[in-house]
PDB file of C-alpha atoms in Angstrom:
ATOM      1  CA  MET A   1      32.567 -38.899  46.541  1.00 45.00           C
ATOM      2  CA  THR A   2      30.837 -35.609  46.162  1.00 47.00           C
ATOM      3  CA  THR A   3      27.691 -35.272  44.172  1.00 49.00           C
ATOM      4  CA  ILE A   4      26.668 -32.092  42.479  1.00 48.00           C
ATOM      5  CA  ALA A   5      23.067 -31.272  43.164  1.00 49.00           C
ATOM      6  CA  GLN A   6      21.180 -30.143  40.124  1.00 51.00           C
ATOM      7  CA  LYS A   7      19.227 -26.960  40.492  1.00 49.00           C
ATOM      8  CA  PRO A   8      15.511 -27.384  39.985  1.00 49.00           C
ATOM      9  CA  SER A   9      14.077 -25.610  36.992  1.00 49.00           C
ATOM     10  CA  ALA A  10      12.582 -22.196  37.687  1.00 49.00           C
ATOM     11  CA  GLN A  11       9.223 -23.089  36.187  1.00 54.00           C
ATOM     12  CA  ALA A  12       7.987 -26.607  35.920  1.00 54.00           C
ATOM     13  CA  VAL A  13       6.151 -27.252  32.679  1.00 52.00           C
ATOM     14  CA  PRO A  14       2.913 -29.084  33.405  1.00 57.00           C
ATOM     15  CA  PRO A  15       2.274 -32.175  31.292  1.00 63.00           C
ATOM     16  CA  VAL A  16      -0.082 -31.730  28.380  1.00 61.00           C
ATOM     17  CA  GLY A  17      -3.186 -33.815  28.720  1.00 70.00           C
ATOM     18  CA  ALA A  18      -4.813 -35.881  26.025  1.00 76.00           C
ATOM     19  CA  ALA A  19      -7.762 -33.506  25.820  1.00 76.00           C
ATOM     20  CA  GLU A  20      -5.499 -30.519  25.204  1.00 81.00           C
ATOM     21  CA  LYS A  21      -3.539 -32.392  22.533  1.00 79.00           C
ATOM     22  CA  LYS A  22      -6.791 -33.289  20.819  1.00 80.00           C
ATOM     23  CA  LYS A  23      -7.897 -29.653  20.966  1.00 82.00           C
ATOM     24  CA  VAL A  24      -4.618 -28.506  19.388  1.00 79.00           C
ATOM     25  CA  ARG A  25      -4.877 -31.119  16.619  1.00 84.00           C
ATOM     26  CA  LEU A  26      -8.446 -30.057  15.937  1.00 84.00           C
ATOM     27  CA  SER A  27      -7.430 -26.389  15.707  1.00 82.00           C
ATOM     28  CA  ARG A  28      -4.622 -27.194  13.304  1.00 84.00           C
ATOM     29  CA  SER A  29      -6.843 -29.410  11.163  1.00 86.00           C
ATOM     30  CA  LEU A  30      -9.384 -26.597  10.847  1.00 86.00           C
ATOM     31  CA  ILE A  31      -6.689 -24.147   9.691  1.00 87.00           C
ATOM     32  CA  LEU A  32      -4.934 -26.619   7.373  1.00 88.00           C
ATOM     33  CA  PRO A  33      -7.335 -26.358   4.365  1.00 89.00           C
ATOM     34  CA  ALA A  34      -7.074 -22.559   4.328  1.00 88.00           C
ATOM     35  CA  LEU A  35      -3.274 -22.771   4.652  1.00 86.00           C
ATOM     36  CA  ILE A  36      -2.989 -25.266   1.797  1.00 90.00           C
ATOM     37  CA  PHE A  37      -5.295 -23.139  -0.367  1.00 90.00           C
ATOM     38  CA  ALA A  38      -3.236 -19.997   0.348  1.00 86.00           C
ATOM     39  CA  LEU A  39       0.026 -21.801  -0.471  1.00 86.00           C
ATOM     40  CA  VAL A  40      -1.347 -23.211  -3.714  1.00 88.00           C
ATOM     41  CA  LEU A  41      -2.860 -19.870  -4.720  1.00 88.00           C
ATOM     42  CA  THR A  42       0.220 -17.729  -3.988  1.00 84.00           C
ATOM     43  CA  GLN A  43       3.400 -19.758  -3.834  1.00 87.00           C
ATOM     44  CA  ILE A  44       2.973 -22.050  -6.822  1.00 89.00           C
ATOM     45  CA  PRO A  45       2.393 -19.119  -9.254  1.00 89.00           C
ATOM     46  CA  PHE A  46       5.381 -17.345  -7.708  1.00 90.00           C
ATOM     47  CA  LEU A  47       7.587 -20.401  -8.245  1.00 92.00           C
ATOM     48  CA  VAL A  48       6.372 -20.601 -11.849  1.00 92.00           C
ATOM     49  CA  THR A  49       7.236 -16.902 -12.251  1.00 92.00           C
ATOM     50  CA  ILE A  50      10.758 -17.571 -10.985  1.00 93.00           C
ATOM     51  CA  TYR A  51      11.039 -20.401 -13.539  1.00 94.00           C
ATOM     52  CA  PHE A  52       9.866 -18.099 -16.355  1.00 92.00           C
ATOM     53  CA  SER A  53      12.356 -15.439 -15.254  1.00 92.00           C
ATOM     54  CA  MET A  54      15.194 -17.811 -16.141  1.00 93.00           C
ATOM     55  CA  LEU A  55      13.977 -18.333 -19.682  1.00 91.00           C
ATOM     56  CA  ASN A  56      14.886 -16.539 -22.887  1.00 91.00           C
ATOM     57  CA  TRP A  57      11.250 -16.315 -23.948  1.00 89.00           C
ATOM     58  CA  ASN A  58      10.051 -13.586 -26.264  1.00 88.00           C
ATOM     59  CA  GLN A  59       6.702 -14.312 -27.906  1.00 87.00           C
ATOM     60  CA  LEU A  60       7.906 -12.676 -31.119  1.00 86.00           C
ATOM     61  CA  TYR A  61      10.349 -15.588 -31.433  1.00 87.00           C
ATOM     62  CA  PRO A  62       8.437 -18.635 -30.123  1.00 82.00           C
ATOM     63  CA  ASN A  63      10.942 -21.139 -31.507  1.00 85.00           C
ATOM     64  CA  GLU A  64      13.885 -19.717 -29.565  1.00 85.00           C
ATOM     65  CA  VAL A  65      12.724 -20.479 -26.021  1.00 86.00           C
ATOM     66  CA  GLY A  66      15.504 -21.702 -23.750  1.00 89.00           C
ATOM     67  CA  PHE A  67      17.232 -21.206 -20.436  1.00 89.00           C
ATOM     68  CA  ASN A  68      19.407 -18.156 -19.989  1.00 90.00           C
ATOM     69  CA  TRP A  69      19.473 -18.494 -16.181  1.00 87.00           C
ATOM     70  CA  PHE A  70      20.216 -15.085 -14.630  1.00 91.00           C
ATOM     71  CA  ALA A  71      20.617 -13.051 -17.825  1.00 92.00           C
ATOM     72  CA  ASN A  72      17.166 -11.482 -17.392  1.00 92.00           C
ATOM     73  CA  TYR A  73      18.101 -10.286 -13.907  1.00 93.00           C
ATOM     74  CA  VAL A  74      21.298  -8.753 -15.261  1.00 92.00           C
ATOM     75  CA  THR A  75      19.179  -6.911 -17.827  1.00 90.00           C
ATOM     76  CA  VAL A  76      16.838  -5.714 -15.069  1.00 90.00           C
ATOM     77  CA  PHE A  77      19.583  -4.179 -12.932  1.00 90.00           C
ATOM     78  CA  THR A  78      21.778  -2.859 -15.729  1.00 90.00           C
ATOM     79  CA  GLY A  79      19.032  -1.585 -18.030  1.00 85.00           C
ATOM     80  CA  PRO A  80      18.008   2.085 -18.180  1.00 87.00           C
ATOM     81  CA  ASP A  81      14.436   1.598 -16.957  1.00 88.00           C
ATOM     82  CA  PHE A  82      14.729  -0.059 -13.553  1.00 91.00           C
ATOM     83  CA  LEU A  83      16.186   2.793 -11.488  1.00 91.00           C
ATOM     84  CA  SER A  84      13.930   5.414 -13.077  1.00 93.00           C
ATOM     85  CA  SER A  85      10.869   3.216 -12.466  1.00 93.00           C
ATOM     86  CA  LEU A  86      11.949   2.619  -8.881  1.00 92.00           C
ATOM     87  CA  GLY A  87      12.315   6.380  -8.381  1.00 93.00           C
ATOM     88  CA  ALA A  88       8.885   7.018  -9.930  1.00 94.00           C
ATOM     89  CA  THR A  89       7.372   4.378  -7.662  1.00 93.00           C
ATOM     90  CA  VAL A  90       8.923   5.932  -4.556  1.00 92.00           C
ATOM     91  CA  LEU A  91       7.883   9.452  -5.585  1.00 94.00           C
ATOM     92  CA  ILE A  92       4.278   8.634  -6.463  1.00 95.00           C
ATOM     93  CA  THR A  93       3.729   6.244  -3.561  1.00 92.00           C
ATOM     94  CA  GLY A  94       5.416   8.453  -0.955  1.00 91.00           C
ATOM     95  CA  SER A  95       3.698  11.666  -2.044  1.00 95.00           C
ATOM     96  CA  SER A  96       0.282  10.030  -2.252  1.00 95.00           C
ATOM     97  CA  VAL A  97       0.632   8.396   1.166  1.00 93.00           C
ATOM     98  CA  VAL A  98       1.738  11.615   2.886  1.00 93.00           C
ATOM     99  CA  LEU A  99      -0.937  13.799   1.269  1.00 96.00           C
ATOM    100  CA  SER A 100      -3.769  11.315   1.791  1.00 96.00           C
ATOM    101  CA  LEU A 101      -2.645  10.866   5.400  1.00 94.00           C
ATOM    102  CA  LEU A 102      -2.717  14.624   6.058  1.00 94.00           C
ATOM    103  CA  PHE A 103      -6.093  15.134   4.367  1.00 96.00           C
ATOM    104  CA  GLY A 104      -7.445  12.016   6.053  1.00 95.00           C
ATOM    105  CA  LEU A 105      -6.394  13.325   9.459  1.00 93.00           C
ATOM    106  CA  GLY A 106      -8.069  16.667   8.781  1.00 93.00           C
ATOM    107  CA  PHE A 107     -11.347  15.072   7.690  1.00 94.00           C
ATOM    108  CA  ALA A 108     -11.221  12.633  10.614  1.00 94.00           C
ATOM    109  CA  ILE A 109     -10.906  15.538  13.072  1.00 92.00           C
ATOM    110  CA  LEU A 110     -13.905  17.246  11.444  1.00 91.00           C
ATOM    111  CA  LEU A 111     -16.033  14.082  11.456  1.00 91.00           C
ATOM    112  CA  ASP A 112     -15.156  13.385  15.084  1.00 88.00           C
ATOM    113  CA  ARG A 113     -17.370  16.326  16.052  1.00 85.00           C
ATOM    114  CA  LYS A 114     -21.161  16.227  16.218  1.00 85.00           C
ATOM    115  CA  PHE A 115     -22.956  18.318  13.604  1.00 86.00           C
ATOM    116  CA  PRO A 116     -26.194  18.056  11.557  1.00 89.00           C
ATOM    117  CA  GLY A 117     -25.785  15.745   8.566  1.00 87.00           C
ATOM    118  CA  GLN A 118     -22.731  13.992   9.972  1.00 85.00           C
ATOM    119  CA  ALA A 119     -23.773  10.577   8.612  1.00 86.00           C
ATOM    120  CA  ILE A 120     -24.372  11.978   5.119  1.00 91.00           C
ATOM    121  CA  ALA A 121     -21.013  13.778   5.139  1.00 90.00           C
ATOM    122  CA  ARG A 122     -19.225  10.608   6.238  1.00 89.00           C
ATOM    123  CA  THR A 123     -20.857   8.600   3.455  1.00 89.00           C
ATOM    124  CA  LEU A 124     -19.940  11.182   0.816  1.00 91.00           C
ATOM    125  CA  LEU A 125     -16.329  11.325   2.000  1.00 91.00           C
ATOM    126  CA  ILE A 126     -16.001   7.542   1.826  1.00 92.00           C
ATOM    127  CA  THR A 127     -17.364   7.381  -1.742  1.00 92.00           C
ATOM    128  CA  PRO A 128     -14.037   7.985  -3.636  1.00 93.00           C
ATOM    129  CA  PHE A 129     -12.495   4.863  -2.108  1.00 92.00           C
ATOM    130  CA  LEU A 130     -15.451   2.756  -3.312  1.00 91.00           C
ATOM    131  CA  ILE A 131     -15.091   3.764  -6.983  1.00 92.00           C
ATOM    132  CA  MET A 132     -13.236   1.319  -9.232  1.00 92.00           C
ATOM    133  CA  PRO A 133      -9.708   2.565 -10.041  1.00 92.00           C
ATOM    134  CA  ALA A 134     -10.318   2.445 -13.804  1.00 92.00           C
ATOM    135  CA  ALA A 135     -13.555   4.422 -13.491  1.00 94.00           C
ATOM    136  CA  ALA A 136     -11.873   6.972 -11.216  1.00 94.00           C
ATOM    137  CA  ALA A 137      -9.024   7.388 -13.727  1.00 94.00           C
ATOM    138  CA  LEU A 138     -11.483   8.012 -16.567  1.00 93.00           C
ATOM    139  CA  ILE A 139     -13.442  10.542 -14.485  1.00 93.00           C
ATOM    140  CA  TRP A 140     -10.291  12.480 -13.627  1.00 93.00           C
ATOM    141  CA  LYS A 141      -8.806  12.274 -17.116  1.00 92.00           C
ATOM    142  CA  TRP A 142     -11.828  13.648 -18.969  1.00 92.00           C
ATOM    143  CA  SER A 143     -14.246  15.285 -16.519  1.00 91.00           C
ATOM    144  CA  MET A 144     -11.715  16.907 -14.195  1.00 92.00           C
ATOM    145  CA  LEU A 145      -8.384  17.434 -15.963  1.00 92.00           C
ATOM    146  CA  ASP A 146      -9.093  17.624 -19.677  1.00 90.00           C
ATOM    147  CA  ALA A 147      -7.554  20.740 -21.219  1.00 86.00           C
ATOM    148  CA  ASN A 148     -10.758  21.669 -23.076  1.00 87.00           C
ATOM    149  CA  VAL A 149     -13.743  20.436 -21.058  1.00 87.00           C
ATOM    150  CA  GLY A 150     -12.264  19.639 -17.638  1.00 90.00           C
ATOM    151  CA  MET A 151     -13.886  21.247 -14.600  1.00 93.00           C
ATOM    152  CA  ILE A 152     -10.556  22.271 -13.051  1.00 93.00           C
ATOM    153  CA  ASN A 153      -9.524  24.142 -16.200  1.00 92.00           C
ATOM    154  CA  PHE A 154     -12.985  25.694 -16.400  1.00 92.00           C
ATOM    155  CA  ALA A 155     -12.487  27.067 -12.886  1.00 93.00           C
ATOM    156  CA  LEU A 156      -8.987  28.302 -13.721  1.00 92.00           C
ATOM    157  CA  THR A 157     -10.071  30.114 -16.884  1.00 92.00           C
ATOM    158  CA  SER A 158     -13.049  31.622 -15.042  1.00 92.00           C
ATOM    159  CA  LEU A 159     -10.596  33.156 -12.572  1.00 92.00           C
ATOM    160  CA  GLY A 160      -8.399  34.497 -15.391  1.00 91.00           C
ATOM    161  CA  PHE A 161      -5.686  31.806 -15.294  1.00 91.00           C
ATOM    162  CA  PRO A 162      -4.580  29.890 -18.412  1.00 91.00           C
ATOM    163  CA  ALA A 163      -5.747  26.326 -18.936  1.00 90.00           C
ATOM    164  CA  VAL A 164      -3.302  23.565 -18.038  1.00 91.00           C
ATOM    165  CA  ALA A 165      -2.805  20.349 -20.032  1.00 89.00           C
ATOM    166  CA  TRP A 166      -2.513  18.277 -16.871  1.00 91.00           C
ATOM    167  CA  ASN A 167      -2.152  14.829 -18.426  1.00 88.00           C
ATOM    168  CA  THR A 168       0.693  15.858 -20.753  1.00 89.00           C
ATOM    169  CA  ASP A 169       2.451  18.732 -18.970  1.00 91.00           C
ATOM    170  CA  LEU A 170       2.177  17.504 -15.367  1.00 92.00           C
ATOM    171  CA  PRO A 171       1.600  13.740 -15.568  1.00 94.00           C
ATOM    172  CA  ALA A 172       3.130  12.865 -12.195  1.00 94.00           C
ATOM    173  CA  VAL A 173       1.057  15.570 -10.480  1.00 95.00           C
ATOM    174  CA  THR A 174      -2.158  14.201 -12.026  1.00 95.00           C
ATOM    175  CA  ILE A 175      -1.445  10.675 -10.760  1.00 96.00           C
ATOM    176  CA  ILE A 176      -0.638  11.951  -7.260  1.00 96.00           C
ATOM    177  CA  MET A 177      -3.813  14.083  -7.237  1.00 95.00           C
ATOM    178  CA  LEU A 178      -5.968  11.112  -8.228  1.00 95.00           C
ATOM    179  CA  LEU A 179      -4.392   8.699  -5.736  1.00 96.00           C
ATOM    180  CA  THR A 180      -4.633  11.271  -2.946  1.00 96.00           C
ATOM    181  CA  TRP A 181      -8.328  11.807  -3.724  1.00 96.00           C
ATOM    182  CA  GLN A 182      -8.986   8.066  -3.818  1.00 95.00           C
ATOM    183  CA  PHE A 183      -7.034   6.976  -0.720  1.00 96.00           C
ATOM    184  CA  THR A 184      -7.850   9.869   1.610  1.00 96.00           C
ATOM    185  CA  PRO A 185     -11.099   8.118   2.727  1.00 95.00           C
ATOM    186  CA  PHE A 186      -9.130   4.972   3.588  1.00 95.00           C
ATOM    187  CA  MET A 187      -6.761   6.939   5.796  1.00 95.00           C
ATOM    188  CA  MET A 188      -9.680   8.895   7.245  1.00 95.00           C
ATOM    189  CA  LEU A 189     -11.514   5.759   8.401  1.00 94.00           C
ATOM    190  CA  ILE A 190      -8.476   4.374  10.235  1.00 93.00           C
ATOM    191  CA  LEU A 191      -7.645   7.724  11.870  1.00 94.00           C
ATOM    192  CA  LEU A 192     -11.297   8.364  12.771  1.00 93.00           C
ATOM    193  CA  ALA A 193     -11.364   5.027  14.600  1.00 92.00           C
ATOM    194  CA  GLY A 194      -8.278   6.159  16.524  1.00 91.00           C
ATOM    195  CA  LEU A 195      -9.837   9.511  17.432  1.00 91.00           C
ATOM    196  CA  GLN A 196     -13.032   7.885  18.663  1.00 89.00           C
ATOM    197  CA  SER A 197     -11.054   5.456  20.833  1.00 88.00           C
ATOM    198  CA  GLN A 198      -9.606   8.279  22.941  1.00 86.00           C
ATOM    199  CA  SER A 199     -10.555   8.389  26.595  1.00 82.00           C
ATOM    200  CA  LYS A 200     -13.110  11.136  27.095  1.00 80.00           C
ATOM    201  CA  ASP A 201     -12.051  11.469  30.744  1.00 82.00           C
ATOM    202  CA  VAL A 202      -8.507  12.394  29.730  1.00 82.00           C
ATOM    203  CA  LEU A 203      -9.752  15.015  27.277  1.00 79.00           C
ATOM    204  CA  GLU A 204     -12.105  16.480  29.886  1.00 79.00           C
ATOM    205  CA  ALA A 205      -9.290  16.585  32.448  1.00 84.00           C
ATOM    206  CA  ALA A 206      -7.069  18.436  29.967  1.00 81.00           C
ATOM    207  CA  SER A 207      -9.877  20.919  29.310  1.00 78.00           C
ATOM    208  CA  VAL A 208     -10.385  21.499  33.039  1.00 80.00           C
ATOM    209  CA  ASP A 209      -6.646  22.106  33.475  1.00 77.00           C
ATOM    210  CA  GLY A 210      -6.855  24.882  30.896  1.00 78.00           C
ATOM    211  CA  SER A 211      -5.211  23.102  27.977  1.00 78.00           C
ATOM    212  CA  GLY A 212      -6.281  24.581  24.645  1.00 78.00           C
ATOM    213  CA  ALA A 213      -7.304  22.629  21.576  1.00 80.00           C
ATOM    214  CA  ILE A 214      -3.872  22.857  19.939  1.00 84.00           C
ATOM    215  CA  ARG A 215      -1.928  21.761  23.041  1.00 86.00           C
ATOM    216  CA  THR A 216      -4.411  18.953  23.706  1.00 85.00           C
ATOM    217  CA  PHE A 217      -3.994  17.689  20.156  1.00 84.00           C
ATOM    218  CA  GLN A 218      -0.188  17.991  20.307  1.00 83.00           C
ATOM    219  CA  TRP A 219       0.416  16.331  23.678  1.00 86.00           C
ATOM    220  CA  ILE A 220      -2.544  13.963  24.079  1.00 85.00           C
ATOM    221  CA  THR A 221      -4.270  13.187  20.777  1.00 86.00           C
ATOM    222  CA  LEU A 222      -1.218  12.909  18.529  1.00 86.00           C
ATOM    223  CA  PRO A 223       0.703  10.433  20.753  1.00 86.00           C
ATOM    224  CA  HIS A 224      -2.469   8.360  21.045  1.00 87.00           C
ATOM    225  CA  MET A 225      -2.871   8.421  17.262  1.00 88.00           C
ATOM    226  CA  ARG A 226       0.687   7.307  16.495  1.00 86.00           C
ATOM    227  CA  GLN A 227      -0.077   3.612  16.147  1.00 85.00           C
ATOM    228  CA  TYR A 228      -3.104   4.341  13.944  1.00 90.00           C
ATOM    229  CA  ILE A 229      -1.006   6.615  11.738  1.00 89.00           C
ATOM    230  CA  GLU A 230       1.607   3.877  11.403  1.00 84.00           C
ATOM    231  CA  ILE A 231      -0.957   1.243  10.464  1.00 86.00           C
ATOM    232  CA  ALA A 232      -2.571   3.571   7.913  1.00 89.00           C
ATOM    233  CA  THR A 233       0.835   4.393   6.422  1.00 87.00           C
ATOM    234  CA  LEU A 234       1.851   0.749   6.115  1.00 84.00           C
ATOM    235  CA  LEU A 235      -1.418  -0.459   4.580  1.00 86.00           C
ATOM    236  CA  GLY A 236      -1.683   2.553   2.279  1.00 89.00           C
ATOM    237  CA  SER A 237       1.898   2.076   1.051  1.00 87.00           C
ATOM    238  CA  ILE A 238       1.313  -1.598   0.270  1.00 84.00           C
ATOM    239  CA  MET A 239      -1.849  -0.809  -1.707  1.00 88.00           C
ATOM    240  CA  LEU A 240      -0.356   2.152  -3.546  1.00 90.00           C
ATOM    241  CA  LEU A 241       2.672   0.113  -4.624  1.00 86.00           C
ATOM    242  CA  GLN A 242       0.266  -2.010  -6.683  1.00 86.00           C
ATOM    243  CA  VAL A 243      -1.424   0.895  -8.488  1.00 90.00           C
ATOM    244  CA  PHE A 244      -1.664   0.340 -12.238  1.00 92.00           C
ATOM    245  CA  ASP A 245      -4.995   1.506 -13.691  1.00 92.00           C
ATOM    246  CA  PRO A 246      -4.536   5.301 -13.354  1.00 93.00           C
ATOM    247  CA  ILE A 247      -1.086   5.188 -14.951  1.00 94.00           C
ATOM    248  CA  ALA A 248      -2.216   2.974 -17.833  1.00 94.00           C
ATOM    249  CA  ILE A 249      -5.300   5.115 -18.552  1.00 93.00           C
ATOM    250  CA  MET A 250      -4.069   8.654 -17.869  1.00 93.00           C
ATOM    251  CA  THR A 251      -0.362   8.880 -18.708  1.00 92.00           C
ATOM    252  CA  LYS A 252       0.799   5.592 -20.301  1.00 91.00           C
ATOM    253  CA  GLY A 253       3.896   5.760 -18.123  1.00 91.00           C
ATOM    254  CA  THR A 254       5.152   9.060 -19.593  1.00 90.00           C
ATOM    255  CA  GLY A 255       6.598  12.032 -17.738  1.00 89.00           C
ATOM    256  CA  GLY A 256       8.141  10.107 -14.845  1.00 90.00           C
ATOM    257  CA  THR A 257       5.070   7.961 -14.079  1.00 94.00           C
ATOM    258  CA  LYS A 258       6.423   4.606 -15.253  1.00 93.00           C
ATOM    259  CA  THR A 259       6.267   2.727 -11.953  1.00 93.00           C
ATOM    260  CA  LEU A 260       7.463  -0.839 -11.455  1.00 91.00           C
ATOM    261  CA  SER A 261       3.966  -2.238 -11.959  1.00 90.00           C
ATOM    262  CA  TYR A 262       3.550  -0.425 -15.267  1.00 93.00           C
ATOM    263  CA  LEU A 263       7.076  -1.374 -16.370  1.00 92.00           C
ATOM    264  CA  LEU A 264       6.218  -5.031 -15.765  1.00 90.00           C
ATOM    265  CA  TYR A 265       3.064  -4.647 -17.884  1.00 92.00           C
ATOM    266  CA  GLU A 266       5.063  -2.917 -20.623  1.00 92.00           C
ATOM    267  CA  ARG A 267       7.600  -5.735 -20.811  1.00 91.00           C
ATOM    268  CA  ALA A 268       4.935  -8.450 -20.825  1.00 90.00           C
ATOM    269  CA  PHE A 269       2.159  -7.098 -23.046  1.00 91.00           C
ATOM    270  CA  ILE A 270       3.893  -4.513 -25.234  1.00 89.00           C
ATOM    271  CA  GLY A 271       7.407  -5.936 -25.543  1.00 87.00           C
ATOM    272  CA  LEU A 272       6.024  -9.523 -25.313  1.00 90.00           C
ATOM    273  CA  ASP A 273       9.159 -10.562 -23.408  1.00 92.00           C
ATOM    274  CA  VAL A 274       7.868 -13.063 -20.872  1.00 91.00           C
ATOM    275  CA  GLY A 275      11.292 -13.787 -19.374  1.00 92.00           C
ATOM    276  CA  GLN A 276      12.147 -10.138 -18.639  1.00 91.00           C
ATOM    277  CA  ALA A 277       8.632  -9.411 -17.368  1.00 92.00           C
ATOM    278  CA  ALA A 278       8.876 -12.338 -14.965  1.00 93.00           C
ATOM    279  CA  ALA A 279      12.281 -11.112 -13.761  1.00 93.00           C
ATOM    280  CA  PHE A 280      10.866  -7.632 -13.130  1.00 91.00           C
ATOM    281  CA  GLY A 281       7.980  -9.238 -11.236  1.00 91.00           C
ATOM    282  CA  VAL A 282      10.270 -11.269  -8.998  1.00 92.00           C
ATOM    283  CA  VAL A 283      12.460  -8.251  -8.253  1.00 91.00           C
ATOM    284  CA  THR A 284       9.378  -6.146  -7.470  1.00 88.00           C
ATOM    285  CA  VAL A 285       8.067  -8.787  -5.060  1.00 88.00           C
ATOM    286  CA  PHE A 286      11.385  -8.960  -3.201  1.00 88.00           C
ATOM    287  CA  ILE A 287      11.618  -5.158  -2.985  1.00 84.00           C
ATOM    288  CA  THR A 288       8.081  -5.011  -1.574  1.00 82.00           C
ATOM    289  CA  ILE A 289       8.869  -7.741   0.964  1.00 83.00           C
ATOM    290  CA  LEU A 290      12.104  -5.981   1.962  1.00 81.00           C
ATOM    291  CA  VAL A 291      10.406  -2.618   2.460  1.00 75.00           C
ATOM    292  CA  ALA A 292       7.524  -4.169   4.406  1.00 74.00           C
ATOM    293  CA  THR A 293       9.928  -6.160   6.613  1.00 77.00           C
ATOM    294  CA  ILE A 294      12.049  -3.116   7.450  1.00 71.00           C
ATOM    295  CA  ALA A 295       8.932  -1.084   8.183  1.00 67.00           C
ATOM    296  CA  LEU A 296       7.473  -3.760  10.436  1.00 67.00           C
ATOM    297  CA  ARG A 297      10.734  -4.262  12.357  1.00 67.00           C
ATOM    298  CA  THR A 298      11.626  -0.595  12.870  1.00 57.00           C
ATOM    299  CA  LEU A 299       8.626   1.696  12.562  1.00 57.00           C
ATOM    300  CA  PHE A 300       5.610  -0.499  13.133  1.00 51.00           C
ATOM    301  CA  LYS A 301       6.369  -2.216  16.431  1.00 57.00           C
ATOM    302  CA  VAL A 302       2.701  -2.027  17.317  1.00 50.00           C
ATOM    303  CA  PHE A 303       2.232  -5.336  15.478  1.00 45.00           C
ATOM    304  CA  MET A 304       4.857  -7.101  17.604  1.00 47.00           C
ATOM    305  CA  ASN A 305       4.526  -5.481  21.027  1.00 50.00           C
ATOM    306  CA  GLY A 306       0.824  -4.757  21.110  1.00 48.00           C
ATOM    307  CA  GLY A 307       1.407  -1.018  20.891  1.00 47.00           C
ATOM    308  CA  ASP A 308       3.999  -0.797  23.684  1.00 49.00           C
ATOM    309  CA  ARG A 309       7.056   1.309  22.919  1.00 47.00           C
TER     310      ARG A 309
END
């Protein structure tokens, strides 16, 4: 009778001791309160929102509340506002991210050099990101872009150009200008951290080999900065998707500025349709999760592989 010898496992797993098990249990017990708090704070309201999205609930008719199941979702996808709001969201978010990233990279390169007053300049450049969004929208609407007393129109008329009614004639441009101004410091801080993490020895070696500033930036600095650019793009996109205050204060959603966040507000607080507003909210959350998941799995591998490509 032949016996088949079993191959020994390639790596023997050492037994876990009682002390290690106790350490793991302690670690989990320390994290558990924060996990429970996060679940209660985020998931329970989201489940309630899903429940509301299946109701026929308009506050103008409080006695007619009842289940209509997926009728609100059908209205979301077949109505005239969803696709236009999705396009406005993509346009405003994409343009603001790209412009703030480019300006942030330029300012980061300037601040990476030593010059008198560097600390003061850095503080002043960070200031726009610290201003409340509502206050920033009011400053830009009246002090900067007003057709009669705005500083930009004052400069244009001083140079012989006609005044521009920015908020009514170019509403999408005004929102993109404001968001670019406000989020450039955020991008600048992330990119400045990447520039300052470069190896000085590599830069000195490139200089000794006769590489100019442009070639050094193209072949050494830019590849090093790729993961910082990706992180800045991801975080900036997530924050800009939630922008509401500038649109509500400056344009009221007119002229192609009705993003998904403002459309949700319009359904809930102007149309008073709780069911449709909840359905728009659920759809917006799933779109955000989908975009973030695709970005993390394809473009932002730095989070999964520690920066290795």
